[in-house]
Short mmCIF file of C-alpha atoms in Angstrom, two decimals:
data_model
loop_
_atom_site.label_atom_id
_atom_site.label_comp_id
_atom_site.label_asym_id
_atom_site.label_seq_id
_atom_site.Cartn_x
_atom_site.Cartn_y
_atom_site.Cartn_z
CA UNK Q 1 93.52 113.40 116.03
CA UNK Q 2 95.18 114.59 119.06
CA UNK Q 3 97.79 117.88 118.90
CA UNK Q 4 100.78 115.45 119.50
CA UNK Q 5 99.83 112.93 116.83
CA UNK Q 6 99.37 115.87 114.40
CA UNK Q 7 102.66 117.49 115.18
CA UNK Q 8 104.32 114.14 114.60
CA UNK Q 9 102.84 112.96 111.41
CA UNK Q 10 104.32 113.13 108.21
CA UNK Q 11 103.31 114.01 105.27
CA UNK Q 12 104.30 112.27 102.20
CA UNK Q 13 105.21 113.25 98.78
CA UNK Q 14 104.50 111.92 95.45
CA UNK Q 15 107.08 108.81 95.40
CA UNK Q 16 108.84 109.55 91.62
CA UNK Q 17 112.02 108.65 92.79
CA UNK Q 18 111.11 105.18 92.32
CA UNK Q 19 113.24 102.53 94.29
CA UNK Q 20 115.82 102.89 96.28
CA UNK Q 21 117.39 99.77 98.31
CA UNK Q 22 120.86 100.87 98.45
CA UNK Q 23 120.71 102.41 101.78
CA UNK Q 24 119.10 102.38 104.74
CA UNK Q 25 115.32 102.92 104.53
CA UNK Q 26 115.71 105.77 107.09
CA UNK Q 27 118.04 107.74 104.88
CA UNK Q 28 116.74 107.41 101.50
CA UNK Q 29 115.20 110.29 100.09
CA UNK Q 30 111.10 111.22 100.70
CA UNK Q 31 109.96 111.05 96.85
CA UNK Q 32 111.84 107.59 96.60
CA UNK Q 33 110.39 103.54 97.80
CA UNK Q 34 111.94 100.92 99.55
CA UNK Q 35 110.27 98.62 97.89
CA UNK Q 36 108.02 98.92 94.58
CA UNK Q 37 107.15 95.62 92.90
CA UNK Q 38 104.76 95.35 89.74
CA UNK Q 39 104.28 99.06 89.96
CA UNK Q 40 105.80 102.05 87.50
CA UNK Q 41 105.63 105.63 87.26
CA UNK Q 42 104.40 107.87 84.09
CA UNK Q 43 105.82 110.69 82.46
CA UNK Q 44 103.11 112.63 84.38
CA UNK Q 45 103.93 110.76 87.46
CA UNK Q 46 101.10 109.03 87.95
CA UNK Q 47 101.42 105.78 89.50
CA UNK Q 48 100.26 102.25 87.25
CA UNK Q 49 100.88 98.73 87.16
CA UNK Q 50 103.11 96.73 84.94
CA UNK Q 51 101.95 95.22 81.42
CA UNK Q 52 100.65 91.95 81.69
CA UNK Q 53 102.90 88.56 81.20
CA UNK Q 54 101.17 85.75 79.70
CA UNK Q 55 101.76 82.59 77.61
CA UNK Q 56 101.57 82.57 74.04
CA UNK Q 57 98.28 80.99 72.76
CA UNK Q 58 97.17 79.53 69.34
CA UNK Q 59 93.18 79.43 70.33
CA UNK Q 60 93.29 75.95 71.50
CA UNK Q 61 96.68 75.95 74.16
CA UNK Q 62 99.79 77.39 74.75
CA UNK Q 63 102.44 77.59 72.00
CA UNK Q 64 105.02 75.45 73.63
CA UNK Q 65 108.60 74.40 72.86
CA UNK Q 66 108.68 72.68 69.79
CA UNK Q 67 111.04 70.01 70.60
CA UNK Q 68 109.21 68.05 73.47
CA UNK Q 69 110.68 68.66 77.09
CA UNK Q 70 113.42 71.01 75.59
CA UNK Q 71 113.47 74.35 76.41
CA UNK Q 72 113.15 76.85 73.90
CA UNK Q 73 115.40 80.45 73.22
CA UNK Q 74 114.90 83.07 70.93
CA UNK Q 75 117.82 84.23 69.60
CA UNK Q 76 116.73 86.91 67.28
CA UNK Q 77 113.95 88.24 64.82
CA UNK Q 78 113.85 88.01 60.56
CA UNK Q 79 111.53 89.56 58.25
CA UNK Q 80 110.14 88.32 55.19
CA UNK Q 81 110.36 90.62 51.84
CA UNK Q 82 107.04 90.00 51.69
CA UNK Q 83 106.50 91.35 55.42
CA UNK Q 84 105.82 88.25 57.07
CA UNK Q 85 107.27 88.36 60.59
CA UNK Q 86 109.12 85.30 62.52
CA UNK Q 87 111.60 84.69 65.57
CA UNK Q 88 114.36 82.61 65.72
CA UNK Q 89 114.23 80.31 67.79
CA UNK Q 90 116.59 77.26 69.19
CA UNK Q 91 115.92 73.84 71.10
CA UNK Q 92 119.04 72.10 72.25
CA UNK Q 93 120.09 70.15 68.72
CA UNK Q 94 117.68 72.63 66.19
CA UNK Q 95 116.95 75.69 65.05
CA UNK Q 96 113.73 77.03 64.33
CA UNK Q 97 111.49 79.90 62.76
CA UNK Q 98 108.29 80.87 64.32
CA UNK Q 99 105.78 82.75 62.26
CA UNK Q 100 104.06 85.13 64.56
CA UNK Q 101 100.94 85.17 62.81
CA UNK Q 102 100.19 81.37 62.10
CA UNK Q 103 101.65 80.55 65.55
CA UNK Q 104 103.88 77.68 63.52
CA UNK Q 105 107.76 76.59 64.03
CA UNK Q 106 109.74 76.00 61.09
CA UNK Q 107 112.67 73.58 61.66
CA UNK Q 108 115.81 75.21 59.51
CA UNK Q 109 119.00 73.62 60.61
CA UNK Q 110 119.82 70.41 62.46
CA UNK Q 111 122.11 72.32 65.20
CA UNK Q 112 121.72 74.66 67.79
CA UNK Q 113 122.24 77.71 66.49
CA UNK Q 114 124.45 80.17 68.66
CA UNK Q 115 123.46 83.71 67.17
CA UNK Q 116 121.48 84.91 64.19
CA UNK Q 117 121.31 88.16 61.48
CA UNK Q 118 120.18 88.74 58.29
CA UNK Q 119 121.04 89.50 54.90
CA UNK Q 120 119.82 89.41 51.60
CA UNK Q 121 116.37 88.01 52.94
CA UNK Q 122 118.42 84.88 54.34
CA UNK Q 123 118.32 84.06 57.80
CA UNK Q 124 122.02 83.44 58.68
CA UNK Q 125 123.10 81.60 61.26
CA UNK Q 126 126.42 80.85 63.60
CA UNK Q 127 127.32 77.72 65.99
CA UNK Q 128 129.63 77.00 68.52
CA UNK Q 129 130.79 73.64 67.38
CA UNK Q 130 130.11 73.55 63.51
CA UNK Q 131 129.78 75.57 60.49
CA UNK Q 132 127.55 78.13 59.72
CA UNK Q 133 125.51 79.56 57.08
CA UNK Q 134 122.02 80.34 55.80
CA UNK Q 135 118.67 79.44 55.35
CA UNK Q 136 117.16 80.69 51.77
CA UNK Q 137 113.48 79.82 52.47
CA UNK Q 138 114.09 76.26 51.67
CA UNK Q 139 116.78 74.90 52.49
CA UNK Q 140 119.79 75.51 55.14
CA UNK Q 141 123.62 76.14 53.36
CA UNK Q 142 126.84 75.51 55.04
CA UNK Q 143 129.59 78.40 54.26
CA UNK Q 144 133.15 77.70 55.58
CA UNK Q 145 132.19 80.25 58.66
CA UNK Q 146 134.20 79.19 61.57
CA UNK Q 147 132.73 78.18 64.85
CA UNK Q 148 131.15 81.52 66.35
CA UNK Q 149 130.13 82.92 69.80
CA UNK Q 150 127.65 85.56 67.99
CA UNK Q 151 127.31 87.09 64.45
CA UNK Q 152 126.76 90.67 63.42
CA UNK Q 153 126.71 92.51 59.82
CA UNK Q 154 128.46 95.93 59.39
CA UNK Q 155 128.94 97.72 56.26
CA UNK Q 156 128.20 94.76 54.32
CA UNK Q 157 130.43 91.84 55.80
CA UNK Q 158 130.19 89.81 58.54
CA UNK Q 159 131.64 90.04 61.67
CA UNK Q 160 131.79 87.25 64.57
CA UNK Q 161 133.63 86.44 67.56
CA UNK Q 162 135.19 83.18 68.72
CA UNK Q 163 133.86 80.64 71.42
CA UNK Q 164 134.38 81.15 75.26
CA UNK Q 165 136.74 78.77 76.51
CA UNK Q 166 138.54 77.89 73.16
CA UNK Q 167 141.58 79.62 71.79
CA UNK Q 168 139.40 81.97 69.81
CA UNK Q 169 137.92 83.07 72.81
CA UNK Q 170 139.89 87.09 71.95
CA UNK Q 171 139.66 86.54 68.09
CA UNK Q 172 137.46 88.60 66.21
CA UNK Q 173 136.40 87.48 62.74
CA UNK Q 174 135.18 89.25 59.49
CA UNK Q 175 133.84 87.68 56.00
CA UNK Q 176 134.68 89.10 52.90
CA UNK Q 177 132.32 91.71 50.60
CA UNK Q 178 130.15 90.85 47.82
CA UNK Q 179 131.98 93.38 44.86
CA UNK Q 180 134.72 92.86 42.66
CA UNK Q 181 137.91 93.43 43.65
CA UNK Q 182 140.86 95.55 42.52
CA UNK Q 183 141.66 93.14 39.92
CA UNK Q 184 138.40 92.27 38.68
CA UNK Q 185 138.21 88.81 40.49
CA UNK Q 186 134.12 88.48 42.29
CA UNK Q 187 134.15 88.42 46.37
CA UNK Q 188 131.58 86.81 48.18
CA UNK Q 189 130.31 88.19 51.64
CA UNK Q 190 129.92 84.17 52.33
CA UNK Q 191 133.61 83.71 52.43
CA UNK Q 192 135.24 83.81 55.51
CA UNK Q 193 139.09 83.27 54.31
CA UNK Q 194 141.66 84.60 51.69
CA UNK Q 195 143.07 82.99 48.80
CA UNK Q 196 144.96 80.68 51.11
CA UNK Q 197 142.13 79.36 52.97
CA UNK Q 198 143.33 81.68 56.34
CA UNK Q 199 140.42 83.55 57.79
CA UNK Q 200 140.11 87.01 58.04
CA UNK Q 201 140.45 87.53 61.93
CA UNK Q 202 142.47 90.08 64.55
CA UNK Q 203 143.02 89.34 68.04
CA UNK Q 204 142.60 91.62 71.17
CA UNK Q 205 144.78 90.74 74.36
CA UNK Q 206 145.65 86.83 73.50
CA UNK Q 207 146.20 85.06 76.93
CA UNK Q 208 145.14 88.12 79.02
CA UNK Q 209 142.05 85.84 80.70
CA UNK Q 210 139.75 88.04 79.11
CA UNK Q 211 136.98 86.65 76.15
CA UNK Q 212 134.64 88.70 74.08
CA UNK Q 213 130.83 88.63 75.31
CA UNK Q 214 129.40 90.76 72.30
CA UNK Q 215 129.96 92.70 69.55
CA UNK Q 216 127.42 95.57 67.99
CA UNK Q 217 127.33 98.12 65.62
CA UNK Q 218 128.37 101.69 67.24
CA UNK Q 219 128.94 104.83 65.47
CA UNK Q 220 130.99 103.52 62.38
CA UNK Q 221 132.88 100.93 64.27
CA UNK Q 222 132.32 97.54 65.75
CA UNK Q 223 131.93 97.57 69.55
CA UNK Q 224 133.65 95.07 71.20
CA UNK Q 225 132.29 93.71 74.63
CA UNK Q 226 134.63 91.58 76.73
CA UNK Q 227 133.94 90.26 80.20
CA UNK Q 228 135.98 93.16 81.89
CA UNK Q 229 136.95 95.67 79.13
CA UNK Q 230 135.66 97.87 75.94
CA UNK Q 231 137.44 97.83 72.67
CA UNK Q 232 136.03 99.75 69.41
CA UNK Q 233 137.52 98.47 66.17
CA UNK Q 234 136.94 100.38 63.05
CA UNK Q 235 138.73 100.51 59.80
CA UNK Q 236 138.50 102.28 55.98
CA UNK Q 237 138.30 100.70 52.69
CA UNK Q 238 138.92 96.92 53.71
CA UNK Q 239 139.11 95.68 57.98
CA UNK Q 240 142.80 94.35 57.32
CA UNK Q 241 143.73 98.29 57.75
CA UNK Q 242 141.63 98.93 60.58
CA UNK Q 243 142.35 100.01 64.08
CA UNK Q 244 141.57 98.10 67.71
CA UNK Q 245 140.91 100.74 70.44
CA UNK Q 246 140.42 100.47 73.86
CA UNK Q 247 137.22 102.06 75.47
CA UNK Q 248 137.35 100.97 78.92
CA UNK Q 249 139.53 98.80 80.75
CA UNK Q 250 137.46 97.49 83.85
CA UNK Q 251 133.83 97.57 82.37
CA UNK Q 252 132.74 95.09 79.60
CA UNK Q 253 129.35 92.80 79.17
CA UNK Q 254 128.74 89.31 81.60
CA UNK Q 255 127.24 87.72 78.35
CA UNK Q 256 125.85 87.89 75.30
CA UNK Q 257 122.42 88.63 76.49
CA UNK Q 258 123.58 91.22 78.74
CA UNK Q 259 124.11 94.37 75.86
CA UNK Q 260 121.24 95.38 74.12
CA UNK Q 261 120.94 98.81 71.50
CA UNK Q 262 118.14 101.14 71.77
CA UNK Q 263 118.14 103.80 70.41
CA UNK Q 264 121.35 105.58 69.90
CA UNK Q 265 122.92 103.65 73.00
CA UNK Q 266 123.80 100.80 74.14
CA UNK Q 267 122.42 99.36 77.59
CA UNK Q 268 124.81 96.84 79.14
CA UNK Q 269 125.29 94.70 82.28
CA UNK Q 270 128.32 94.82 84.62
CA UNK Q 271 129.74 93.89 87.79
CA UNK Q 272 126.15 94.48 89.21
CA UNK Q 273 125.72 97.56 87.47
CA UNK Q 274 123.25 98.82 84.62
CA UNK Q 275 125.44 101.01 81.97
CA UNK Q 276 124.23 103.05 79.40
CA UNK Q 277 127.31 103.51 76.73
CA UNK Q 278 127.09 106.19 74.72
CA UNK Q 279 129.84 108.56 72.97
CA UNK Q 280 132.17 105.77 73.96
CA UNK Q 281 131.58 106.07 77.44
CA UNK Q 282 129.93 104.65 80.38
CA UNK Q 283 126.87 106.22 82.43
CA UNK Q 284 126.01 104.36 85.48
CA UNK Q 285 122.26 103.77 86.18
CA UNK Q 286 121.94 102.30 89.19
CA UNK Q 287 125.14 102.56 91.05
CA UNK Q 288 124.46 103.73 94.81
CA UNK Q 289 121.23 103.61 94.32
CA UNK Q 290 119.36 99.80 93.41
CA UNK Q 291 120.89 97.03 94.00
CA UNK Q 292 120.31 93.70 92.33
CA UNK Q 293 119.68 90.52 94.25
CA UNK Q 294 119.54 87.07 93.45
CA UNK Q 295 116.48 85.05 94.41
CA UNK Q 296 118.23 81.43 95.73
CA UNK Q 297 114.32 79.91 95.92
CA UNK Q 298 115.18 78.91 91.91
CA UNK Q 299 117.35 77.81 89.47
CA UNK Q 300 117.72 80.11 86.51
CA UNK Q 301 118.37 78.90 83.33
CA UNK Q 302 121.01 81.80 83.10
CA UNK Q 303 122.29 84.67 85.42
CA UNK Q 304 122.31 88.07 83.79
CA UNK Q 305 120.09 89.49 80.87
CA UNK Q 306 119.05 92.98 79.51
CA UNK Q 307 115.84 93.56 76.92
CA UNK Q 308 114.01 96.68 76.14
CA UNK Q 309 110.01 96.04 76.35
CA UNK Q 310 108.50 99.71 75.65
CA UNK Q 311 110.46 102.58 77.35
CA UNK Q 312 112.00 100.53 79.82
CA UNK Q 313 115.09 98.17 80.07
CA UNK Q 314 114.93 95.03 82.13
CA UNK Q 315 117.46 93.44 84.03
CA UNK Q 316 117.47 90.12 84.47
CA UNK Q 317 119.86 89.28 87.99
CA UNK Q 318 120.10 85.43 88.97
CA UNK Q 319 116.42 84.92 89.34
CA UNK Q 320 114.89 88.47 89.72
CA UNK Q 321 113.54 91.27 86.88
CA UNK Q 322 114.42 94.98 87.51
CA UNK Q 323 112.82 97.70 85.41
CA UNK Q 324 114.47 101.06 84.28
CA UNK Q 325 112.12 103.34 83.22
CA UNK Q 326 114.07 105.84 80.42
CA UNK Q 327 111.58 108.43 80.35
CA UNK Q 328 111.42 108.95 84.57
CA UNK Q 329 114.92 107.45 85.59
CA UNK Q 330 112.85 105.66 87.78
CA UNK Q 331 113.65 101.54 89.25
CA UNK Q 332 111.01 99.23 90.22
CA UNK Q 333 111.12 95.48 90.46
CA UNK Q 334 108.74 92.87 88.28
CA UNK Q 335 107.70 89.80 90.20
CA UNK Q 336 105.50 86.96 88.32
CA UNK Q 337 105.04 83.19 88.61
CA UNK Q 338 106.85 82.82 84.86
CA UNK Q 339 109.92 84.33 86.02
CA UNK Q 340 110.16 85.63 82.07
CA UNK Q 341 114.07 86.64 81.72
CA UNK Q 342 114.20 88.91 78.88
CA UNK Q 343 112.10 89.85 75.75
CA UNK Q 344 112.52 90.41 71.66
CA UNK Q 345 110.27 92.75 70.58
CA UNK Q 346 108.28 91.89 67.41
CA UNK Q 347 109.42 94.59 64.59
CA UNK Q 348 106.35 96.53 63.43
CA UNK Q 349 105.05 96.98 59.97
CA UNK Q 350 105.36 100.16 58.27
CA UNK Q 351 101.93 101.08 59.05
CA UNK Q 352 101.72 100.26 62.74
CA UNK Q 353 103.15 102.81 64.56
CA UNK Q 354 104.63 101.74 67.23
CA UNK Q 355 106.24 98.08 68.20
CA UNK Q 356 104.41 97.14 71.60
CA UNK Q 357 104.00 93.20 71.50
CA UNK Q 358 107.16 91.49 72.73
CA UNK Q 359 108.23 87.41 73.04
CA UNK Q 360 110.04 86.30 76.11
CA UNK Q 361 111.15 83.14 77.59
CA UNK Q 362 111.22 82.02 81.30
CA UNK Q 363 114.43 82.32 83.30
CA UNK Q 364 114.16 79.44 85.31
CA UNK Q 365 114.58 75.43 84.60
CA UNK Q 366 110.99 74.41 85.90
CA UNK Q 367 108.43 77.28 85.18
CA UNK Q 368 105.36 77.09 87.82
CA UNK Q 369 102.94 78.01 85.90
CA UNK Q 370 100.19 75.82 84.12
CA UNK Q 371 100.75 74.70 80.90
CA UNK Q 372 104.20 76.03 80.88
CA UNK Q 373 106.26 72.77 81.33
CA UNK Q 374 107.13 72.39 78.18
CA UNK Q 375 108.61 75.67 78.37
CA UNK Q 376 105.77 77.87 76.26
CA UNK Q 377 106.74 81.23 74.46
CA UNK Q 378 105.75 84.04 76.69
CA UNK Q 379 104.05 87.55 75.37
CA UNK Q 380 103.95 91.46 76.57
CA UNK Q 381 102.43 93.64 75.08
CA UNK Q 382 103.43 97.52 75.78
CA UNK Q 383 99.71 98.79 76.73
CA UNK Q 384 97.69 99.34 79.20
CA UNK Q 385 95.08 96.54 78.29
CA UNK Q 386 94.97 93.17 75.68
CA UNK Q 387 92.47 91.02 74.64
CA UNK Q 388 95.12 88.55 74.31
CA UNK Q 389 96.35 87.43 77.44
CA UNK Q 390 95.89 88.13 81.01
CA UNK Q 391 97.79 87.70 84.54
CA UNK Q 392 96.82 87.80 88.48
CA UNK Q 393 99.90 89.72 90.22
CA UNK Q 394 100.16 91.58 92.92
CA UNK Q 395 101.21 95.70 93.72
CA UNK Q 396 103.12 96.58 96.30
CA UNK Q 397 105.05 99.61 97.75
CA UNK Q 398 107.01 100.23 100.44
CA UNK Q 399 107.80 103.51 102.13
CA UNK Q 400 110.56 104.85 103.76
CA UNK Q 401 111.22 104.67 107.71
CA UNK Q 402 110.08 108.14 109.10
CA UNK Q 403 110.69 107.96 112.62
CA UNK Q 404 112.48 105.59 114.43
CA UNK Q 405 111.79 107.94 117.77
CA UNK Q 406 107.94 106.56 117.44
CA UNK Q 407 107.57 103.52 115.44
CA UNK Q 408 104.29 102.10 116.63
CA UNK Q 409 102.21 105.20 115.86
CA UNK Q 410 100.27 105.56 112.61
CA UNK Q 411 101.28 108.23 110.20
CA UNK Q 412 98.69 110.25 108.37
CA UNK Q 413 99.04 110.26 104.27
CA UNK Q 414 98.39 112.88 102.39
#
């Protein structure tokens, strides 16, 4: 290698700043990539490839949709007393359970089911456009639960939000409590209205052109995620007493898909931007430093999602995955043929000890891949190998611009 060559090469660090496409690939820093696609970093930072994405199979196929040429959603996990492990699962008119382990879909209500939780080893359900109620292992019951965006249970009641695009679309809902009361008269946490048939509800910001997106358990309160704002509503011995607070004014949740808890935060999707929301505030994650770009070569099924699959959040943004890495603070972006949006992870039994296989569905209205056109379930397991499944993708990074003064001369790596 000639003297001049030498003097001019560069030499190049160990890239654990992950990606950075926010700026100019001259000006980004030396440890971080311009592009990194399929590939993540380790604690140790070492450099490996993603998991493996690949369709669910029985032995004999893929486990597709169960309703012919519909697609199929998960909405949500429930666990047997006895252990036995299902998702929940909806077609466009039905709602299903699939048992993990026999690879089999249960059909448990004739309507598309909008969000799911459980209680009492029932699998309870809320719709859009009908009642609700639960499924007791044999057959589906209708409560008088009004028509519901999503569902969640807090301190043993209910709570829901109305439907986008309604007049409930700021109304937050709550059933009663399974006790006795004051007077002696027995409650039921399957009753959604007083003694004169009014439900239990409180509104936040009627007419303001805002609608709630989500709601989740926080630190003894209900977090409330609207499309552009924050509110925390919590409350003592009964929620007719409680309080509505506003968080944040300008940062709320796309959709329901786009919040998801780990851990003792909440990750959610905004304007662009990957919060984590913790202590009633927001922490940035990606601001100035990845931005998310739509891929206009599809048509996705749905714009924005967030899952967890191991250590890592995933962004799902108009056609293309991002991965957060919590351990390393590190981006990189996931590219298959599936386009898988987001995941559910599969709870673990008591004496597994971690929970490392995950079920996804594909973000996209015709997946490419073979077998898949009847819209398959998709698995990942959070390991470095399976014996279950395997996929062909490529690696790929991209460095950053080193000199523009002499951009047709090699540099040397080290």
């Amino acid at each position: 290698m000639s003297s001049t060559i030498r003097t001019r090469s560069a030499t190049l660090q160990r890239f654990t700043g992950g990606l950075n496409n926010y700026w100019d690939q001259s000006s980004i820093d030396d440890t971080e990539l311009a592009g990194i696609v399929n590939f993540e970093f380790t604690t140790n930072g070492a450099l490996t490839s993603r998991p493996a994405i690949y369709p669910e199979s029985a032995g004999i196929g893929y486990v597709a949709t169960p309703q012919a040429d519909e697609p199929v959603d998960i909405l949500g996990t429930y666990i047997k007393q006895d252990g036995t492990r299902y998702l929940v699962c909806v077609t466009d008119n039905k709602t299903w359970l699939y048992n993990v382990e026999a690879y089999e879909f249960t059909q448990i209500a004739a309507f598309r089911a909008a969000d799911c939780t459980q209680y009492d080893d029932k699998v309870v359900l809320c719709s859009t456009y009908t009642h609700g109620g639960y499924w007791d292992g044999t057959a589906f019951h209708i409560t008088n639960m009004p028509y519901l965006g999503g569902i969640e249970l807090f301190q043993n009641r209910f709570f829901g939000y109305g439907v986008e695009g309604t007049g409930t679309a700021s109304t937050l809902y709550w059933s009663d409590i399974t006790t006795f009361g004051p007077s002696g008269e027995l409650t039921s946490i399957w009753d959604w209205t007083d003694d004169t048939s009014n439900y239990y509800y409180v509104e936040i910001g009627t007419g303001d052109g805002q609608w709630i997106t989500a709601i989740a358990q926080g630190y003894g309160d209900i977090v409330i995620f609207r499309n552009r704002s924050t509110y925390r509503f919590s409350y003592g011995d009964s929620p007719e007493t409680g309080t509505m607070q506003p968080m944040q004014q300008d940062i709320g949740a796309e959709n329901k898909r786009s919040v998801i808890k780990f851990e003792n935060a909440h990750f959610v999707l905004s304007g662009g931007i990957l919060y984590k929301y913790q202590n009633w505030l927001y922490y940035p994650l990606n601001a100035q430093k990845v931005k998310f770009a739509s891929d206009h070569t599809i048509t996705p099924r749905f714009q924005h999602a967030v899952s967890i699959v191991g250590r890592r959040c995933l962004v799902w943004h108009d056609g293309n995955l991002y991965s957060y890495n919590l351990d390393t603070e590190t981006w990189s972006e996931w590219q298959s043929t599936s386009k898988v949006a987001y995941f559910h992870a599969v709870p673990r039994r008591s004496e597994e000890g971690t929970e490392d296989t995950y079920y996804g569905i594909s973000g996209v209205e015709n997946p490419t891949v073979s077998g898949s056109e009847d819209f398959c379930l998709w698995r990942i397991e959070d390991k470095p190998t399976t014996s279950k499944g395997s996929e062909n993708f490529q690696c790929s990074l991209r460095t950053k611009i080193y000199d523009f003064d002499t951009p047709v001369e090699w540099k040397r790596l080290s």
